[in-house]
Each structure stands twice: as C-alpha cells, then as structure tokens.
Coordinates of C-alpha atoms (C1' of nucleotides) in Angstrom, one line a residue:
Chain Z
X1 CA -57.5 -43.8 13.6
X2 CA -59.9 -42.4 11.0
X3 CA -58.7 -42.3 7.3
X4 CA -56.6 -38.4 6.6
X5 CA -58.9 -37.2 2.9
X6 CA -56.8 -34.1 2.6
X7 CA -53.9 -31.9 3.7
X8 CA -54.0 -27.9 4.8
X9 CA -51.4 -26.2 4.0
X10 CA -50.6 -22.9 6.5
X11 CA -48.5 -19.6 6.8
X12 CA -49.0 -16.9 8.7
X13 CA -47.8 -13.0 7.8
X14 CA -47.4 -10.7 11.3
X15 CA -46.5 -8.1 12.1
X16 CA -42.8 -7.1 12.3
X17 CA -40.4 -3.9 11.9
X18 CA -36.8 -3.0 10.9
X19 CA -35.9 -2.4 14.5
X20 CA -36.9 -5.9 15.7
X21 CA -39.9 -7.0 17.8
X22 CA -40.0 -9.7 20.7
X23 CA -41.9 -12.9 19.1
X24 CA -45.0 -12.2 21.2
X25 CA -45.7 -9.6 20.0
X26 CA -45.8 -10.4 16.9
X27 CA -49.5 -11.0 16.1
X28 CA -50.7 -12.2 13.3
X29 CA -52.1 -10.0 10.1
X30 CA -53.0 -12.4 7.3
X31 CA -53.9 -16.4 7.1
X32 CA -53.5 -18.0 3.8
X33 CA -54.2 -21.8 3.3
X34 CA -54.2 -23.8 0.6
X35 CA -56.0 -27.3 0.9
X36 CA -55.5 -30.9 -1.2
X37 CA -58.0 -32.9 -1.4
X38 CA -56.5 -36.4 -1.7
X39 CA -58.7 -38.3 -3.8
X40 CA -60.0 -35.6 -6.2
X41 CA -56.2 -33.9 -6.3
X42 CA -58.3 -30.7 -6.0
X43 CA -56.9 -27.5 -4.2
X44 CA -58.7 -24.9 -2.6
X45 CA -57.7 -21.5 -1.0
X46 CA -58.2 -19.2 2.0
X47 CA -57.5 -15.6 2.6
X48 CA -58.3 -13.9 5.4
X49 CA -56.5 -10.1 6.6
X50 CA -56.7 -10.4 10.7
X51 CA -57.0 -7.5 12.5
X52 CA -54.4 -7.8 15.9
X53 CA -55.1 -6.2 19.0
X54 CA -52.4 -3.4 18.3
X55 CA -53.4 -0.4 16.8
X56 CA -51.1 1.0 15.5
X57 CA -49.9 1.8 12.0
X58 CA -47.7 -0.9 10.3
X59 CA -44.3 -0.2 10.1
X60 CA -43.0 0.4 6.7
X61 CA -41.0 -2.3 7.1
X62 CA -43.5 -4.6 7.3
X63 CA -45.6 -2.9 4.0
X64 CA -42.7 -3.3 2.1
X65 CA -42.3 -7.1 3.0
X66 CA -45.8 -8.2 3.1
X67 CA -47.8 -5.6 1.2
X68 CA -50.5 -5.3 3.1
X69 CA -51.8 -1.8 4.0
X70 CA -53.3 -0.8 7.4
X71 CA -56.6 -0.6 5.5
X72 CA -56.0 -3.7 4.6
X73 CA -56.2 -4.8 8.6
X74 CA -58.2 -2.4 10.2
X75 CA -61.0 -3.1 8.3
X76 CA -60.7 -7.0 8.7
X77 CA -62.2 -9.6 11.6
X78 CA -60.0 -10.0 14.1
X79 CA -57.9 -13.3 15.4
X80 CA -61.0 -15.6 16.2
X81 CA -63.7 -14.8 13.8
X82 CA -61.0 -15.8 11.2
X83 CA -59.8 -18.2 13.0
X84 CA -63.6 -19.7 13.0
X85 CA -63.8 -19.0 9.7
X86 CA -60.2 -21.2 8.9
X87 CA -62.1 -23.9 10.5
X88 CA -65.6 -23.9 8.6
X89 CA -63.3 -23.6 5.9
X90 CA -61.5 -26.4 7.1
X91 CA -64.2 -28.9 6.8
X92 CA -63.7 -32.1 8.7
X93 CA -60.5 -31.7 11.0
X94 CA -60.3 -35.4 11.8
X95 CA -60.2 -36.1 8.1
X96 CA -57.1 -33.9 7.6
X97 CA -53.4 -33.4 8.0
X98 CA -51.9 -30.2 8.6
X99 CA -48.7 -29.1 7.2
X100 CA -46.9 -25.4 7.8
X101 CA -43.2 -24.5 6.0
X102 CA -41.3 -24.2 9.9
X103 CA -42.6 -24.5 13.2
X104 CA -43.0 -21.0 12.9
X105 CA -46.7 -21.0 11.9
X106 CA -48.1 -23.3 14.8
X107 CA -46.3 -21.5 17.3
X108 CA -48.0 -18.3 16.4
X109 CA -51.4 -20.1 16.0
X110 CA -51.2 -20.7 19.8
X111 CA -49.7 -18.0 20.7
X112 CA -52.5 -15.4 19.2
X113 CA -55.4 -18.1 20.5
X114 CA -53.8 -17.9 23.6
X115 CA -53.8 -14.3 23.9
X116 CA -57.2 -14.5 22.5
X117 CA -59.2 -16.2 24.8
X118 CA -59.7 -19.2 22.6
X119 CA -60.2 -22.4 24.3
X120 CA -57.3 -25.0 24.7
X121 CA -59.9 -27.7 22.7
X122 CA -60.1 -25.2 19.7
X123 CA -56.5 -25.3 18.2
X124 CA -55.6 -28.8 20.1
X125 CA -57.3 -31.0 17.0
X126 CA -55.1 -28.9 14.1
X127 CA -51.8 -29.4 16.6
X128 CA -52.6 -32.8 16.8
X129 CA -52.8 -33.4 13.8
X130 CA -49.8 -31.1 12.4
X131 CA -46.0 -31.2 10.9
X132 CA -43.2 -28.7 10.3
X133 CA -43.0 -29.8 7.1
X134 CA -39.7 -28.0 6.7
X135 CA -38.6 -30.3 9.3
X136 CA -39.2 -33.0 7.7
X137 CA -37.5 -32.0 4.3
X138 CA -34.8 -31.3 5.7
X139 CA -33.7 -34.5 7.2
X140 CA -35.3 -36.4 4.8
X141 CA -34.3 -34.6 1.6
X142 CA -32.4 -31.4 1.8
X143 CA -30.0 -31.9 5.5
X144 CA -30.5 -27.9 5.9
X145 CA -33.6 -26.3 6.3
X146 CA -34.0 -24.4 2.3
X147 CA -37.0 -21.5 1.9
X148 CA -39.7 -22.6 0.2
X149 CA -38.4 -21.0 -3.1
X150 CA -35.3 -22.9 -2.7
X151 CA -37.0 -26.5 -2.0
X152 CA -39.0 -26.0 -5.5
X153 CA -35.6 -25.5 -6.9
X154 CA -34.1 -28.7 -5.8
X155 CA -37.0 -30.0 -8.2
X156 CA -36.7 -27.7 -10.5
X157 CA -39.5 -26.2 -9.9
X158 CA -40.3 -22.0 -9.7
X159 CA -42.5 -20.1 -6.7
X160 CA -45.8 -19.4 -8.1
X161 CA -47.4 -16.4 -7.1
X162 CA -46.6 -13.2 -4.7
X163 CA -44.1 -14.1 -2.1
X164 CA -45.3 -13.1 1.8
X165 CA -49.0 -13.7 0.5
X166 CA -49.7 -16.6 2.6
X167 CA -52.0 -18.0 0.1
X168 CA -49.0 -18.7 -1.9
X169 CA -46.7 -19.4 0.5
X170 CA -49.3 -22.3 1.2
X171 CA -50.1 -23.5 -2.3
X172 CA -46.3 -23.1 -2.6
X173 CA -45.3 -25.4 0.2
X174 CA -47.8 -28.0 -0.7
X175 CA -46.2 -28.0 -4.4
X176 CA -43.1 -29.0 -2.1
X177 CA -44.8 -31.8 -0.1
X178 CA -46.5 -33.1 -3.7
X179 CA -43.8 -33.4 -5.5
X180 CA -41.8 -34.3 -2.5
X181 CA -44.2 -37.9 -2.4
X182 CA -44.3 -38.3 -5.8
X183 CA -41.4 -37.7 -7.1
X184 CA -39.0 -40.0 -5.2
X185 CA -36.8 -41.2 -8.0
X186 CA -35.9 -37.1 -7.8
X187 CA -36.1 -37.3 -4.4
X188 CA -33.7 -39.7 -3.5
X189 CA -31.3 -38.0 -6.4
X190 CA -32.0 -34.8 -4.1
X191 CA -31.5 -36.4 -0.7
X192 CA -28.0 -38.2 -2.7
X193 CA -26.7 -35.2 -3.1
X194 CA -27.4 -33.5 0.0
X195 CA -26.4 -35.3 2.0
X196 CA -24.3 -37.7 0.6
X197 CA -22.5 -36.6 -3.0
X198 CA -21.9 -33.1 -2.1
X199 CA -20.2 -31.3 -5.2
X200 CA -20.0 -34.0 -6.9
X201 CA -23.8 -34.4 -8.6
X202 CA -24.8 -38.0 -9.6
X203 CA -27.8 -38.4 -11.8
X204 CA -29.7 -41.6 -12.6
X205 CA -27.3 -42.6 -15.7
X206 CA -24.7 -43.1 -13.3
X207 CA -23.7 -46.6 -11.6
X208 CA -25.1 -44.9 -8.3
X209 CA -25.3 -48.7 -6.2
X210 CA -21.5 -48.6 -7.2
X211 CA -20.2 -45.2 -6.3
X212 CA -22.0 -45.7 -2.6
X213 CA -20.5 -48.8 -1.8
X214 CA -17.1 -47.2 -2.4
X215 CA -18.5 -44.0 -0.3
X216 CA -19.6 -46.4 2.5
X217 CA -16.1 -48.6 2.6
X218 CA -14.5 -45.6 2.7
X219 CA -16.4 -44.1 5.6
X220 CA -16.4 -47.2 7.4
X221 CA -12.8 -47.6 7.2
X222 CA -12.1 -44.4 8.3
X223 CA -14.1 -45.4 10.8
X224 CA -12.2 -48.5 12.0
X225 CA -9.4 -46.9 11.5
X226 CA -7.9 -46.2 15.2
X227 CA -10.6 -48.8 17.1
X228 CA -9.8 -51.6 18.2
X229 CA -11.9 -54.0 19.8
X230 CA -10.4 -52.7 23.4
X231 CA -10.7 -49.0 24.3
X232 CA -11.4 -46.1 26.3
X233 CA -13.9 -44.7 27.4
X234 CA -13.5 -41.2 25.7
X235 CA -12.4 -42.8 22.4
X236 CA -15.7 -45.3 22.5
X237 CA -17.8 -41.8 22.8
X238 CA -15.9 -40.0 19.6
X239 CA -16.7 -43.4 18.6
X240 CA -20.6 -43.1 18.8
X241 CA -20.9 -39.5 18.1
X242 CA -18.6 -40.5 14.4
X243 CA -21.5 -43.2 14.0
X244 CA -24.1 -41.2 14.6
X245 CA -23.0 -39.0 12.0
X246 CA -22.9 -41.6 9.2
X247 CA -26.3 -42.9 10.4
X248 CA -27.9 -39.6 9.4
X249 CA -26.0 -39.6 6.3
X250 CA -26.9 -42.8 4.9
X251 CA -29.9 -43.3 6.7
X252 CA -33.0 -42.1 4.1
X253 CA -31.3 -44.8 2.2
X254 CA -33.6 -47.5 3.8
X255 CA -37.2 -45.4 2.7
X256 CA -35.8 -46.8 -0.4
X257 CA -38.3 -44.5 -2.1
X258 CA -37.1 -44.8 -5.9
X259 CA -36.9 -48.4 -5.4
X260 CA -33.1 -47.3 -6.8
X261 CA -30.7 -48.8 -3.6
X262 CA -29.7 -52.6 -4.0
X263 CA -30.1 -54.8 -1.2
X264 CA -26.8 -55.1 -0.9
X265 CA -26.5 -51.4 -0.2
X266 CA -29.3 -51.9 2.4
X267 CA -28.2 -54.6 4.0
X268 CA -24.8 -52.0 4.5
X269 CA -26.6 -49.5 5.9
X270 CA -29.0 -51.6 7.9
X271 CA -25.4 -52.7 9.5
X272 CA -24.5 -49.3 9.7
X273 CA -27.5 -48.9 11.3
X274 CA -27.6 -51.6 14.0
X275 CA -23.9 -51.0 14.9
X276 CA -24.8 -48.0 16.0
X277 CA -27.7 -48.8 18.0
X278 CA -25.2 -51.4 19.7
X279 CA -22.7 -49.0 20.3
X280 CA -24.9 -46.4 22.4
X281 CA -26.8 -49.5 24.2
X282 CA -22.7 -51.0 25.2
X283 CA -21.6 -47.6 25.8
X284 CA -24.1 -47.4 28.3
X285 CA -23.8 -50.2 29.9
X286 CA -20.8 -49.5 30.5
X287 CA -20.6 -46.1 31.4
X288 CA -23.2 -46.7 34.5
X289 CA -20.9 -48.8 35.9
X290 CA -19.0 -46.9 35.9
X291 CA -16.1 -48.6 33.7
X292 CA -12.8 -46.6 31.8
X293 CA -12.5 -49.6 29.4
X294 CA -14.8 -50.7 26.9
X295 CA -14.8 -54.3 25.1
X296 CA -16.5 -54.4 22.0
X297 CA -17.7 -57.9 21.2
X298 CA -17.0 -59.5 17.9
X299 CA -20.3 -60.0 16.7
X300 CA -20.8 -55.8 17.0
X301 CA -17.7 -55.0 15.1
X302 CA -17.6 -57.6 12.5
X303 CA -20.6 -57.7 10.3
X304 CA -19.2 -54.1 9.4
X305 CA -15.7 -54.5 9.2
X306 CA -16.1 -57.4 6.6
X307 CA -17.8 -54.6 4.3
X308 CA -14.5 -52.7 4.6
X309 CA -12.2 -56.3 4.0
Chain J
dA1 C1' -0.9 -33.6 48.2
dT2 C1' 0.9 -30.9 44.7
dG3 C1' 2.0 -28.4 40.3
dA4 C1' 2.6 -29.2 35.4
dC5 C1' 1.0 -31.2 31.5
dG6 C1' -2.1 -33.0 28.1
dA7 C1' -6.4 -33.9 27.0
dT8 C1' -11.3 -32.8 27.2
dT9 C1' -15.5 -30.8 28.0
dA10 C1' -17.9 -26.3 27.8
dA11 C1' -19.0 -22.1 26.5
dC12 C1' -18.3 -18.7 23.7
dT13 C1' -18.4 -16.5 18.6
dA14 C1' -19.3 -16.4 14.3
dC15 C1' -21.2 -17.5 9.8
dG16 C1' -25.2 -18.5 7.4
dC17 C1' -29.5 -19.4 6.2
dA18 C1' -34.5 -19.4 7.5
dG19 C1' -38.7 -16.5 9.0
dG20 C1' -41.3 -11.9 9.3
Chain T
dC1 C1' -33.3 -4.0 10.0
dC2 C1' -34.5 -7.8 13.4
dT3 C1' -35.2 -12.7 15.7
dG4 C1' -34.3 -17.7 15.9
dC5 C1' -32.0 -21.8 15.0
dG6 C1' -28.4 -25.1 14.0
dT7 C1' -23.4 -26.2 12.6
dA8 C1' -18.7 -25.3 12.7
dG9 C1' -14.2 -23.1 14.9
dT10 C1' -12.2 -21.7 18.8
dT11 C1' -11.3 -20.7 23.4
dA12 C1' -11.6 -21.4 28.5
dA13 C1' -12.3 -24.2 32.1
dT14 C1' -12.0 -28.8 34.2
dC15 C1' -10.1 -33.3 34.4
dG16 C1' -6.8 -37.1 34.6
dT17 C1' -2.8 -38.8 35.4
dC18 C1' 2.2 -38.6 36.8
dA19 C1' 6.5 -37.7 38.5
dT20 C1' 7.9 -35.5 42.6

DNA sequence: ATGACGATTAACTACGCAGG
DNA sequence: CCTGCGTAGTTAATCGTCAT
C-alpha cells in the first residue's frame, strides 16, 4: 500500500434545463478541483471548461445557475483532452485520494468517459481511490445530507468564492474535510447534536457523559420494555429494527475522535453494538430453522439490562 | 374448508433537501 | 424548473389465527 500524500477534491458542472433532462444527457461542461498536499498543506487548483458533444446553446436556466456562457464551452477542449490535463495536473495518482460532494460527480466522470470511449483503465485508478465525502459526512457527523454551505455552517464557516464554480465548490468541500478531520471536539459536538441531542443543543461546558448516560439508559429501558426472554419471531424483528436505529444513533461515539467520552459510555455503546450483532445472529438462526418463537440467552440480554437497572 | 378479524408487510405518497 | 434519494406516514394487500 503506497502512502497517501495528497487529497484531490473535484466537482463537475453539467448541462441542465428548467424542463429537466435525463441524467445521461447532462454532459459535463466544467471541471474544477482543489488539490491538497498533506505535507506542505499547500492547495493548488484546477479549472477547465469542457465542450460537450451536444452543440445546442445552453439553457437560460443553466447559464444563470452556473454563470457559464455558450462561448466558454464552444472554445473549450473536449472531455478526453480535459481529462488528460486533469490527470497530468493530479500528478501521482497512486499517492492520491479523491473526494467529491455526493456521488454525482464520480458517476459523471464514468459516464462521460464511457461516452467518449475513454478506456476504463484511465479512470479506474481514480475510482479506486475515490470516496463520496458527503456520504461519509452524513454518516459520521450530520445524519442527513447537507449542502456544502450547510456543512460549512455547522463548523461556523462560510462559503468562500463563487457558488456553482466547481473549483470553489471543490475548495469548500476540502475546507469541510479539513474541519472534519482536524477539529475533533467540534466534529463530535456537531455529531452529538445531530444524532442524539436534537433540539437541546449541547456544548463542551455541559456534562456530556452524564447526559449521554441518562439518555442511553432511557433508550435502553424503552427498548427492553416489552421484550421478554421468550418472544415470537415478529416482535424479535421489531426489536432488531429498533436496536439498529439505536446503534446508528450512538455508534459514532465509539470513534471517540475528541476523546471526550469516558470509559463507561464507551462500554455501554459497545454493549449495545454487541447486543445488536448477537441479535442479528440469533434472529437469522431462528429464522432459518423456521422457528416461530425466539429465546434470548441471558448472556445476550443481561449486560445491557444491567445498565438500565 | 371457510370466512371474519386483527396483525404485518408492502406499496404508495408526500415531503424535504440535495444536485445541476 | 427538473431529477434523485432518503424518511415518514398512510393505505392496501396479505397472512395467521381461530371459531364455525
């Protein structure tokens, strides 16, 4: 495994219209990117218009949204040329990680490469090192998919540069990434407020571990309320679903990025996750045997139930 | 075996929020 | 403006049970 030395954030602007357009026809018209060197922390930029196959003038809607003119793309290079320049600009692909905000952009890259007969091997190295950072961010921090602007706002940051300019979109996505991966306490606080505390915002000054413990106890109590050691397979499935939701709610605590969670809370969440996995195993076993009744072993339930006691 | 009844599932709808 | 995706709430179809 080669070492990762740089992060490449990229974004496409594409054809679009007020009347709507099938995704296949939304050819890319501009590619922007921001490259972050991990060692030097230096950022370099890429911004190129792309001439689409389709020669119709841009829709008013598209011009207003992207601030791109017919002339910009008429005088631009075609997709394969821009892609080549992009790859040249990237430099060492094997030492790069690629990110975009939503999976839209990687699909676009693949689709346009395909329609221009660019060999799969050319974009494969990018795809293999690519992650949808919006998906990561919503799983680990914000719960729902926010816009770039709203994700920045969670960290108290503002969008810099022009919106719908893909170079700036990419740059601002990078800024989210840097905040996400450097500001551990903020990241965990946002996560707590998004996933767990919802309307009653929490700050570092609060007794977070104490409040977590209370909430976790409540949730577990609720979970076990109508569950007995022996129950039918249906209510077991319900339990499975509800437990899964609880796991999603609390699992990011285990990352303990900020180190703000104490051993007790970490243990509780670990027990919850363990219970969930045991539950899945037990459920599948019973289900495959065609059992109508499921019996939970004590070693499965007692550790968690002791918390609520 | 049949039909009534409640429970459970799926399918559909509506909404909000992303993307261009 | 449109599409896409995920969630939540509703409805409709299906299933299981039980009494007849």
